[in-house]
């Protein structure tokens, strides 16, 4: 072996340069232009095509083509190389293909050298070098070409494995999110179910007699907890259907103030301590909207205020202009930290660190946003941590 060579036929500086080029860059394609610069002084060719063997279909696909020399475009060689690369793949070894010695146009007489791209037993594809009109490839340069194909095969395999790892990571985090969601959901169901079971068993105890007042009290709790479970199921179904656009809005002329007054009255039945201040400056024209769905939005916002800003009054204002109506729901609770403000409208998102005793599934605001958007409106939040939260809704007169 001549001095200065690590692999037979390959100058030592080429070994190091290729190692550096393929090693540094995550995509081997990015390295290829520079690789060709390094290789060409030692191994002459006009064009180079790399074929990739699809592991699922076993089809060959061109993944890189470069015309460095005379005359031809890289695209034109792709078809020429395909037959040879099929042979290379089949035989898993270097294959030489030379044109007949005729006096035809040089560009019609390609000399082609094909090499498999493989690491161990793993066959990844083939690379084809093309010289137009000769000279024929010198067998003394084959070790160089083989060295290059090994380096390239390793770079391709590395990239493929890196993709596979990131695909698995994404899949795993999806599974993890699903698992987190199911455990959050089970927890949400278990709490009302626990109450229902507990109070029913207590009422049914054969050894105790409960007076009518106590019985009614227990039955009321069972009733409320059943409602909570019903609400949970409705929210889950709604959020799934709204996300896939399977809920149709039932648009009709709606008086927003009367929808709001109904919602306030209903919420105060459940939470008599809730103080709501409704501010409506002028009589409001009817709006084309789905009254039930809007009521659902307002209920969610009020129930959030009860849960996350307990003890605070809620101020609701309605104003209107030529485009539509603007509503605000303002509380003086703890507020929402800046970094979570966009995320609270995402499905299942709940601000971490809120008291664990405050129940919820993170569906309410997601549902609100979907409903408001189905009305061609917008919903957003402003908040000063420690001072309170304002939810804004804009709805056009007609969706
Ligand atoms: P669900 O509404 O499904 O019962 P949830 O109330 O947790 O559950 P959202 O209504 O979507 O879900 O609210 C998302 C999160 O936003 C809440 O978990 C809470 O952390 C935060 N949040 C919502 N409203 C307020 C508010 N008025 N003040 C402070 N934080 C709030
Ligand atoms: Mg909520």
CSV table of C-alpha atoms and ligand atoms in Angstrom, one decimal:
chain,number,residue,atom,x,y,z
A,1,UNK,CA,0.0,0.0,0.0
A,2,UNK,CA,1.4,3.4,-0.9
A,3,UNK,CA,2.2,5.7,2.0
A,4,UNK,CA,-0.4,8.2,3.0
A,5,UNK,CA,-3.3,5.7,2.5
A,6,UNK,CA,-5.7,4.3,5.1
A,7,UNK,CA,-7.9,2.4,2.6
A,8,UNK,CA,-6.3,0.9,-0.5
A,9,UNK,CA,-6.4,3.4,-3.3
A,10,UNK,CA,-7.7,6.3,-1.2
A,11,UNK,CA,-5.5,9.2,-0.3
A,12,UNK,CA,-5.5,9.8,3.4
A,13,UNK,CA,-6.7,13.4,3.1
A,14,UNK,CA,-9.8,12.2,1.2
A,15,UNK,CA,-10.6,9.7,4.0
A,16,UNK,CA,-10.5,12.5,6.6
A,17,UNK,CA,-12.3,15.0,4.5
A,18,UNK,CA,-15.1,12.6,3.7
A,19,UNK,CA,-15.4,11.6,7.3
A,20,UNK,CA,-15.6,15.2,8.3
A,21,UNK,CA,-18.2,16.1,5.6
A,22,UNK,CA,-20.5,13.2,6.2
A,23,UNK,CA,-20.0,13.2,10.0
A,24,UNK,CA,-20.9,16.9,10.5
A,25,UNK,CA,-24.0,17.3,8.5
A,26,UNK,CA,-27.3,15.7,9.5
A,27,UNK,CA,-28.4,15.3,5.9
A,28,UNK,CA,-26.0,13.6,3.6
A,29,UNK,CA,-27.5,15.4,0.5
A,30,UNK,CA,-26.2,18.7,1.9
A,31,UNK,CA,-22.7,17.3,2.0
A,32,UNK,CA,-22.8,15.8,-1.5
A,33,UNK,CA,-21.8,18.9,-3.5
A,34,UNK,CA,-18.7,19.4,-1.4
A,35,UNK,CA,-18.0,15.6,-1.4
A,36,UNK,CA,-18.0,15.7,-5.2
A,37,UNK,CA,-15.4,18.5,-5.2
A,38,UNK,CA,-13.1,16.5,-3.0
A,39,UNK,CA,-13.6,13.3,-5.0
A,40,UNK,CA,-13.3,14.5,-8.6
A,41,UNK,CA,-9.5,15.1,-8.7
A,42,UNK,CA,-9.0,11.4,-7.8
A,43,UNK,CA,-11.9,9.8,-9.5
A,44,UNK,CA,-13.2,11.3,-12.8
A,45,UNK,CA,-16.8,11.1,-13.8
A,46,UNK,CA,-19.3,13.3,-15.6
A,47,UNK,CA,-22.5,12.4,-13.7
A,48,UNK,CA,-23.6,10.8,-10.5
A,49,UNK,CA,-27.0,9.3,-9.6
A,50,UNK,CA,-27.9,7.9,-6.2
A,51,UNK,CA,-30.9,5.5,-6.0
A,52,UNK,CA,-32.7,4.8,-2.8
A,53,UNK,CA,-34.4,1.4,-2.2
A,54,UNK,CA,-37.7,2.0,-0.6
A,55,UNK,CA,-37.8,-0.6,2.2
A,56,UNK,CA,-41.6,-1.0,2.0
A,57,UNK,CA,-42.2,-1.3,-1.7
A,58,UNK,CA,-38.7,-2.3,-2.7
A,59,UNK,CA,-38.9,0.2,-5.5
A,60,UNK,CA,-35.8,2.2,-6.6
A,61,UNK,CA,-36.2,6.0,-6.3
A,62,UNK,CA,-33.7,8.6,-7.4
A,63,UNK,CA,-32.7,10.6,-4.3
A,64,UNK,CA,-29.7,12.5,-5.7
A,65,UNK,CA,-28.5,13.3,-9.2
A,66,UNK,CA,-25.7,15.7,-10.2
A,67,UNK,CA,-24.2,16.5,-13.6
A,68,UNK,CA,-20.7,17.7,-13.1
A,69,UNK,CA,-19.2,17.4,-16.5
A,70,UNK,CA,-19.9,17.3,-20.1
A,71,UNK,CA,-23.1,18.0,-21.9
A,72,UNK,CA,-25.9,16.0,-20.2
A,73,UNK,CA,-28.4,17.0,-17.7
A,74,UNK,CA,-28.6,15.0,-14.5
A,75,UNK,CA,-32.3,14.2,-15.1
A,76,UNK,CA,-31.6,12.5,-18.4
A,77,UNK,CA,-29.1,10.0,-16.8
A,78,UNK,CA,-31.7,8.9,-14.2
A,79,UNK,CA,-33.4,6.7,-16.7
A,80,UNK,CA,-30.1,5.3,-18.0
A,81,UNK,CA,-28.9,4.4,-14.6
A,82,UNK,CA,-32.0,2.6,-13.5
A,83,UNK,CA,-31.4,-0.6,-15.4
A,84,UNK,CA,-27.9,-0.8,-14.1
A,85,UNK,CA,-28.9,0.0,-10.5
A,86,UNK,CA,-31.4,-2.8,-10.6
A,87,UNK,CA,-28.6,-5.2,-11.6
A,88,UNK,CA,-26.4,-3.8,-8.8
A,89,UNK,CA,-29.1,-4.3,-6.2
A,90,UNK,CA,-29.7,-7.8,-7.4
A,91,UNK,CA,-26.1,-8.9,-7.4
A,92,UNK,CA,-25.0,-6.7,-4.4
A,93,UNK,CA,-21.7,-6.0,-6.0
A,94,UNK,CA,-19.9,-3.5,-8.3
A,95,UNK,CA,-21.2,-3.8,-11.9
A,96,UNK,CA,-19.5,-2.2,-14.9
A,97,UNK,CA,-21.4,-1.4,-18.1
A,98,UNK,CA,-19.5,-0.3,-21.2
A,99,UNK,CA,-21.0,0.8,-24.6
A,100,UNK,CA,-20.1,-0.9,-27.8
A,101,UNK,CA,-17.2,0.7,-29.6
A,102,UNK,CA,-18.9,2.6,-32.4
A,103,UNK,CA,-18.3,6.0,-33.9
A,104,UNK,CA,-21.5,7.4,-32.5
A,105,UNK,CA,-21.9,10.7,-30.7
A,106,UNK,CA,-19.9,10.6,-27.5
A,107,UNK,CA,-22.9,11.6,-25.4
A,108,UNK,CA,-24.8,8.5,-26.7
A,109,UNK,CA,-22.0,6.2,-25.3
A,110,UNK,CA,-22.1,6.2,-21.5
A,111,UNK,CA,-19.6,4.2,-19.5
A,112,UNK,CA,-21.3,3.4,-16.3
A,113,UNK,CA,-20.0,2.1,-13.0
A,114,UNK,CA,-22.6,0.9,-10.4
A,115,UNK,CA,-22.0,0.2,-6.8
A,116,UNK,CA,-24.4,-1.1,-4.1
A,117,UNK,CA,-25.0,1.1,-1.0
A,118,UNK,CA,-25.0,-1.3,1.8
A,119,UNK,CA,-24.0,-1.5,5.5
A,120,UNK,CA,-23.4,-5.0,6.6
A,121,UNK,CA,-26.4,-6.9,5.3
A,122,UNK,CA,-28.6,-3.8,5.0
A,123,UNK,CA,-29.0,-2.8,1.4
A,124,UNK,CA,-29.9,0.8,1.0
A,125,UNK,CA,-29.7,1.5,-2.7
A,126,UNK,CA,-27.1,2.0,-5.4
A,127,UNK,CA,-24.9,4.7,-6.8
A,128,UNK,CA,-24.1,5.1,-10.5
A,129,UNK,CA,-21.1,7.0,-12.0
A,130,UNK,CA,-21.3,7.9,-15.6
A,131,UNK,CA,-18.6,8.9,-18.1
A,132,UNK,CA,-19.7,9.9,-21.6
A,133,UNK,CA,-17.6,8.5,-24.4
A,134,UNK,CA,-14.9,7.2,-22.0
A,135,UNK,CA,-12.3,6.7,-21.1
A,136,UNK,CA,-13.4,3.4,-19.5
A,137,UNK,CA,-13.3,3.2,-15.7
A,138,UNK,CA,-9.9,1.9,-14.6
A,139,UNK,CA,-10.1,-1.1,-12.3
A,140,UNK,CA,-7.4,0.5,-10.2
A,141,UNK,CA,-9.8,3.1,-9.2
A,142,UNK,CA,-12.5,0.7,-8.0
A,143,UNK,CA,-11.3,0.6,-4.4
A,144,UNK,CA,-11.7,4.4,-4.4
A,145,UNK,CA,-15.3,4.1,-5.7
A,146,UNK,CA,-16.1,1.4,-3.2
A,147,UNK,CA,-14.7,3.4,-0.3
A,148,UNK,CA,-17.0,6.3,-1.4
A,149,UNK,CA,-20.0,4.1,-1.6
A,150,UNK,CA,-19.4,2.7,1.9
A,151,UNK,CA,-19.1,6.2,3.3
A,152,UNK,CA,-22.2,7.3,1.6
A,153,UNK,CA,-24.1,4.2,2.7
A,154,UNK,CA,-23.2,4.8,6.3
A,155,UNK,CA,-24.3,8.5,6.1
A,156,UNK,CA,-27.6,7.4,4.5
A,157,UNK,CA,-28.2,4.8,7.2
A,158,UNK,CA,-27.4,7.3,9.9
A,159,UNK,CA,-29.9,9.7,8.5
A,160,UNK,CA,-32.5,7.1,8.2
A,161,UNK,CA,-32.0,5.9,11.7
A,162,UNK,CA,-32.2,9.5,13.0
A,163,UNK,CA,-35.5,9.9,11.2
A,164,UNK,CA,-36.8,6.6,12.6
A,165,UNK,CA,-35.8,7.7,16.2
A,166,UNK,CA,-37.6,11.1,15.8
A,167,UNK,CA,-40.7,9.3,14.4
A,168,UNK,CA,-40.7,6.9,17.4
A,169,UNK,CA,-40.3,9.9,19.7
A,170,UNK,CA,-43.3,11.6,18.3
A,171,UNK,CA,-45.3,8.4,18.4
A,172,UNK,CA,-44.3,7.9,22.0
A,173,UNK,CA,-45.1,11.5,23.1
A,174,UNK,CA,-48.5,11.0,21.4
A,175,UNK,CA,-49.1,7.9,23.4
A,176,UNK,CA,-47.9,9.7,26.5
A,177,UNK,CA,-50.4,12.5,25.9
A,178,UNK,CA,-53.2,10.0,25.4
A,179,UNK,CA,-52.3,8.2,28.6
A,180,UNK,CA,-52.2,11.5,30.5
A,181,UNK,CA,-55.6,12.5,29.1
A,182,UNK,CA,-57.2,9.2,30.0
A,183,UNK,CA,-55.9,9.3,33.5
A,184,UNK,CA,-57.1,12.9,33.9
A,185,UNK,CA,-60.5,11.9,32.5
A,186,UNK,CA,-60.8,8.8,34.8
A,187,UNK,CA,-60.0,11.1,37.7
A,188,UNK,CA,-62.7,13.5,36.7
A,189,UNK,CA,-65.3,10.7,36.4
A,190,UNK,CA,-64.2,9.0,39.6
A,191,UNK,CA,-65.0,12.0,41.8
A,192,UNK,CA,-68.7,12.4,41.0
A,193,UNK,CA,-69.0,8.6,40.8
A,194,UNK,CA,-67.5,8.3,44.3
A,195,UNK,CA,-70.1,10.7,45.7
A,196,UNK,CA,-73.0,8.9,44.0
A,197,UNK,CA,-71.8,5.5,45.1
A,198,UNK,CA,-71.1,6.7,48.7
A,199,UNK,CA,-74.4,8.4,49.3
A,200,UNK,CA,-76.4,5.7,47.6
A,201,UNK,CA,-74.8,3.0,49.8
A,202,UNK,CA,-75.3,5.1,52.9
A,203,UNK,CA,-79.0,5.6,52.1
A,204,UNK,CA,-79.4,1.9,51.5
A,205,UNK,CA,-77.8,0.7,54.7
A,206,UNK,CA,-80.3,-1.6,56.4
A,207,UNK,CA,-79.2,-0.8,59.9
A,208,UNK,CA,-79.8,2.9,59.8
A,209,UNK,CA,-83.0,5.0,59.3
A,210,UNK,CA,-82.5,8.4,57.8
A,211,UNK,CA,-85.0,11.2,58.4
A,212,UNK,CA,-86.7,12.8,55.3
A,213,UNK,CA,-84.5,16.0,55.5
A,214,UNK,CA,-81.3,14.0,55.5
A,215,UNK,CA,-82.6,11.7,52.7
A,216,UNK,CA,-83.4,14.7,50.6
A,217,UNK,CA,-80.0,16.2,51.2
A,218,UNK,CA,-78.2,13.1,50.1
A,219,UNK,CA,-80.5,12.7,47.1
A,220,UNK,CA,-79.7,16.3,46.1
A,221,UNK,CA,-76.0,15.6,46.2
A,222,UNK,CA,-76.5,12.5,44.0
A,223,UNK,CA,-78.6,14.6,41.7
A,224,UNK,CA,-75.9,17.3,41.4
A,225,UNK,CA,-73.1,14.8,40.9
A,226,UNK,CA,-75.1,13.0,38.2
A,227,UNK,CA,-75.5,16.3,36.4
A,228,UNK,CA,-71.8,16.8,36.6
A,229,UNK,CA,-71.1,13.5,35.0
A,230,UNK,CA,-73.7,14.3,32.3
A,231,UNK,CA,-71.9,17.6,31.7
A,232,UNK,CA,-68.6,15.9,31.4
A,233,UNK,CA,-69.9,13.5,28.8
A,234,UNK,CA,-71.6,16.3,26.9
A,235,UNK,CA,-68.4,18.4,26.9
A,236,UNK,CA,-66.3,15.5,25.6
A,237,UNK,CA,-68.7,14.7,22.8
A,238,UNK,CA,-69.1,18.4,21.9
A,239,UNK,CA,-65.4,19.0,21.8
A,240,UNK,CA,-64.9,16.0,19.5
A,241,UNK,CA,-67.7,16.9,17.2
A,242,UNK,CA,-66.8,20.6,17.1
A,243,UNK,CA,-63.3,19.8,16.2
A,244,UNK,CA,-64.3,17.8,13.2
A,245,UNK,CA,-66.9,20.3,12.2
A,246,UNK,CA,-69.8,17.9,12.8
A,247,UNK,CA,-71.9,20.2,14.8
A,248,UNK,CA,-74.1,22.4,12.7
A,249,UNK,CA,-75.0,25.8,14.2
A,250,UNK,CA,-78.7,26.7,14.3
A,251,UNK,CA,-78.5,30.4,13.4
A,252,UNK,CA,-81.5,32.6,14.2
A,253,UNK,CA,-82.1,36.2,15.4
A,254,UNK,CA,-81.0,36.3,19.0
A,255,UNK,CA,-81.3,38.9,21.7
A,256,UNK,CA,-77.9,38.5,23.5
A,257,UNK,CA,-79.0,40.3,26.6
A,258,UNK,CA,-81.9,37.9,27.2
A,259,UNK,CA,-79.6,34.8,26.6
A,260,UNK,CA,-77.1,36.3,29.0
A,261,UNK,CA,-79.8,37.0,31.7
A,262,UNK,CA,-81.0,33.4,31.4
A,263,UNK,CA,-77.4,32.1,31.8
A,264,UNK,CA,-76.7,34.3,34.8
A,265,UNK,CA,-80.0,33.2,36.5
A,266,UNK,CA,-79.2,29.5,35.9
A,267,UNK,CA,-75.6,29.9,37.2
A,268,UNK,CA,-76.7,31.8,40.3
A,269,UNK,CA,-79.1,28.9,41.1
A,270,UNK,CA,-76.1,26.6,41.4
A,271,UNK,CA,-73.8,29.3,42.9
A,272,UNK,CA,-76.0,31.7,44.9
A,273,UNK,CA,-72.8,33.4,46.1
A,274,UNK,CA,-71.9,34.6,42.6
A,275,UNK,CA,-72.3,38.3,42.0
A,276,UNK,CA,-72.7,39.3,38.4
A,277,UNK,CA,-72.8,42.9,37.1
A,278,UNK,CA,-74.2,43.2,33.7
A,279,UNK,CA,-73.5,46.4,31.9
A,280,UNK,CA,-75.5,47.1,28.7
A,281,UNK,CA,-75.4,50.7,27.5
A,282,UNK,CA,-78.0,50.8,24.8
A,283,UNK,CA,-80.8,48.5,23.6
A,284,UNK,CA,-79.1,45.8,21.4
A,285,UNK,CA,-80.3,44.8,18.0
A,286,UNK,CA,-80.8,41.1,17.4
A,287,UNK,CA,-77.8,39.1,16.2
A,288,UNK,CA,-77.8,36.1,13.9
A,289,UNK,CA,-76.5,33.3,16.1
A,290,UNK,CA,-77.1,29.9,17.7
A,291,UNK,CA,-78.6,30.8,21.1
A,292,UNK,CA,-78.0,27.5,22.8
A,293,UNK,CA,-74.4,27.4,21.7
A,294,UNK,CA,-73.8,31.0,22.8
A,295,UNK,CA,-75.4,30.2,26.2
A,296,UNK,CA,-72.9,27.3,26.4
A,297,UNK,CA,-70.0,29.8,25.9
A,298,UNK,CA,-71.3,32.2,28.6
A,299,UNK,CA,-71.9,29.3,31.0
A,300,UNK,CA,-68.3,28.1,30.6
A,301,UNK,CA,-66.9,31.6,31.2
A,302,UNK,CA,-69.1,32.1,34.3
A,303,UNK,CA,-68.3,28.6,35.7
A,304,UNK,CA,-64.6,29.3,35.2
A,305,UNK,CA,-64.9,32.6,37.1
A,306,UNK,CA,-66.6,30.7,40.0
A,307,UNK,CA,-63.9,28.0,39.9
A,308,UNK,CA,-60.8,30.1,39.4
A,309,UNK,CA,-61.7,33.5,40.8
A,310,UNK,CA,-63.8,32.4,43.8
A,311,UNK,CA,-65.4,35.2,45.8
A,312,UNK,CA,-64.8,37.7,43.0
A,313,UNK,CA,-67.7,39.5,41.3
A,314,UNK,CA,-67.9,39.1,37.5
A,315,UNK,CA,-68.6,42.2,35.4
A,316,UNK,CA,-70.1,41.6,32.0
A,317,UNK,CA,-70.3,44.3,29.4
A,318,UNK,CA,-71.9,44.4,25.9
A,319,UNK,CA,-71.1,47.0,23.4
A,320,UNK,CA,-71.8,47.1,19.7
A,321,UNK,CA,-70.6,48.9,16.5
A,322,UNK,CA,-71.2,48.6,12.8
A,323,UNK,CA,-69.4,45.3,12.5
A,324,UNK,CA,-70.9,43.5,15.5
A,325,UNK,CA,-71.0,43.0,19.2
A,326,UNK,CA,-68.2,43.0,21.7
A,327,UNK,CA,-68.6,41.2,25.1
A,328,UNK,CA,-66.3,41.2,28.0
A,329,UNK,CA,-66.3,38.9,31.1
A,330,UNK,CA,-64.1,40.3,33.8
A,331,UNK,CA,-63.1,38.8,37.2
A,332,UNK,CA,-60.7,39.9,39.9
A,333,UNK,CA,-59.2,36.5,40.5
A,334,UNK,CA,-55.6,35.4,40.4
A,335,UNK,CA,-55.3,35.9,36.7
A,336,UNK,CA,-53.5,33.7,34.2
A,337,UNK,CA,-49.7,33.8,33.7
A,338,UNK,CA,-48.6,35.2,30.3
A,339,UNK,CA,-47.0,31.9,29.1
A,340,UNK,CA,-50.3,30.0,29.4
A,341,UNK,CA,-52.6,32.6,27.9
A,342,UNK,CA,-52.7,31.2,24.4
A,343,UNK,CA,-52.7,27.6,25.5
A,344,UNK,CA,-55.8,27.8,27.6
A,345,UNK,CA,-57.9,27.6,24.4
A,346,UNK,CA,-56.3,24.3,23.5
A,347,UNK,CA,-58.2,21.1,24.1
A,348,UNK,CA,-57.5,19.5,27.5
A,349,UNK,CA,-55.1,22.3,28.5
A,350,UNK,CA,-55.3,23.3,32.2
A,351,UNK,CA,-52.9,25.8,33.9
A,352,UNK,CA,-50.6,23.7,36.0
A,353,UNK,CA,-50.4,24.6,39.7
A,354,UNK,CA,-54.1,25.6,40.1
A,355,UNK,CA,-55.5,24.0,43.2
A,356,UNK,CA,-56.0,20.2,42.7
A,357,UNK,CA,-59.4,20.5,44.3
A,358,UNK,CA,-60.7,22.6,41.4
A,359,UNK,CA,-62.1,20.1,38.9
A,360,UNK,CA,-62.0,20.4,35.2
A,361,UNK,CA,-60.9,18.7,32.0
A,362,UNK,CA,-59.6,21.7,30.0
A,363,UNK,CA,-62.4,21.4,27.5
A,364,UNK,CA,-64.5,24.5,28.4
A,365,UNK,CA,-62.5,27.2,26.6
A,366,UNK,CA,-61.7,24.9,23.7
A,367,UNK,CA,-65.4,24.5,23.2
A,368,UNK,CA,-66.0,28.3,23.6
A,369,UNK,CA,-63.4,29.0,20.9
A,370,UNK,CA,-64.9,26.5,18.4
A,371,UNK,CA,-68.4,27.9,18.9
A,372,UNK,CA,-67.2,31.5,18.6
A,373,UNK,CA,-65.3,30.7,15.5
A,374,UNK,CA,-68.3,28.9,14.0
A,375,UNK,CA,-70.0,32.3,14.3
A,376,UNK,CA,-67.0,33.9,12.5
A,377,UNK,CA,-66.1,35.7,15.7
A,378,UNK,CA,-63.0,35.8,17.9
A,379,UNK,CA,-62.3,35.1,21.6
A,380,UNK,CA,-59.2,36.1,23.5
A,381,UNK,CA,-58.0,36.8,27.0
A,382,UNK,CA,-56.3,39.6,28.8
A,383,UNK,CA,-55.0,39.1,32.3
A,384,UNK,CA,-52.9,40.8,34.9
A,385,UNK,CA,-51.6,38.1,37.3
A,386,UNK,CA,-52.8,38.9,40.8
A,387,UNK,CA,-55.4,41.4,39.4
A,388,UNK,CA,-57.8,39.4,37.4
A,389,UNK,CA,-58.8,38.1,34.0
A,390,UNK,CA,-60.9,39.6,31.1
A,391,UNK,CA,-62.3,37.3,28.4
A,392,UNK,CA,-63.2,39.2,25.2
A,393,UNK,CA,-65.6,37.9,22.5
A,394,UNK,CA,-66.4,39.6,19.2
A,395,UNK,CA,-69.3,38.4,17.2
A,396,UNK,CA,-70.3,39.8,13.8
A,397,UNK,CA,-74.0,40.7,13.2
A,398,UNK,CA,-74.3,37.9,10.8
A,399,UNK,CA,-71.9,34.9,10.7
B,1,LIG,P1,-63.8,22.3,32.0
B,1,LIG,O1,-64.2,23.7,31.6
B,1,LIG,O2,-63.6,21.3,30.9
B,1,LIG,O3,-64.6,21.8,33.1
B,1,LIG,P2,-61.4,23.7,32.8
B,1,LIG,O4,-62.2,24.7,33.5
B,1,LIG,O5,-60.1,23.3,33.5
B,1,LIG,O6,-62.3,22.4,32.6
B,1,LIG,P3,-61.2,25.5,30.6
B,1,LIG,O7,-62.5,26.1,30.9
B,1,LIG,O8,-60.9,25.2,29.2
B,1,LIG,O9,-61.0,24.1,31.4
B,1,LIG,O10,-60.1,26.4,31.2
B,1,LIG,C1,-58.7,26.1,31.0
B,1,LIG,C2,-57.8,26.7,32.1
B,1,LIG,O11,-57.8,28.1,32.0
B,1,LIG,C3,-58.3,26.3,33.4
B,1,LIG,O12,-57.9,25.0,33.9
B,1,LIG,C4,-57.7,27.4,34.3
B,1,LIG,O13,-56.4,27.1,34.7
B,1,LIG,C5,-57.6,28.6,33.3
B,1,LIG,N1,-58.7,29.6,33.5
B,1,LIG,C6,-59.9,29.7,32.9
B,1,LIG,N2,-60.6,30.7,33.3
B,1,LIG,C7,-59.9,31.3,34.2
B,1,LIG,C8,-60.1,32.5,35.0
B,1,LIG,N3,-61.2,33.2,34.9
B,1,LIG,N4,-59.1,32.8,35.9
B,1,LIG,C9,-58.0,32.1,36.0
B,1,LIG,N5,-57.7,31.0,35.3
B,1,LIG,C10,-58.7,30.6,34.4
B,2,LIG,MG1,-63.9,25.5,32.4
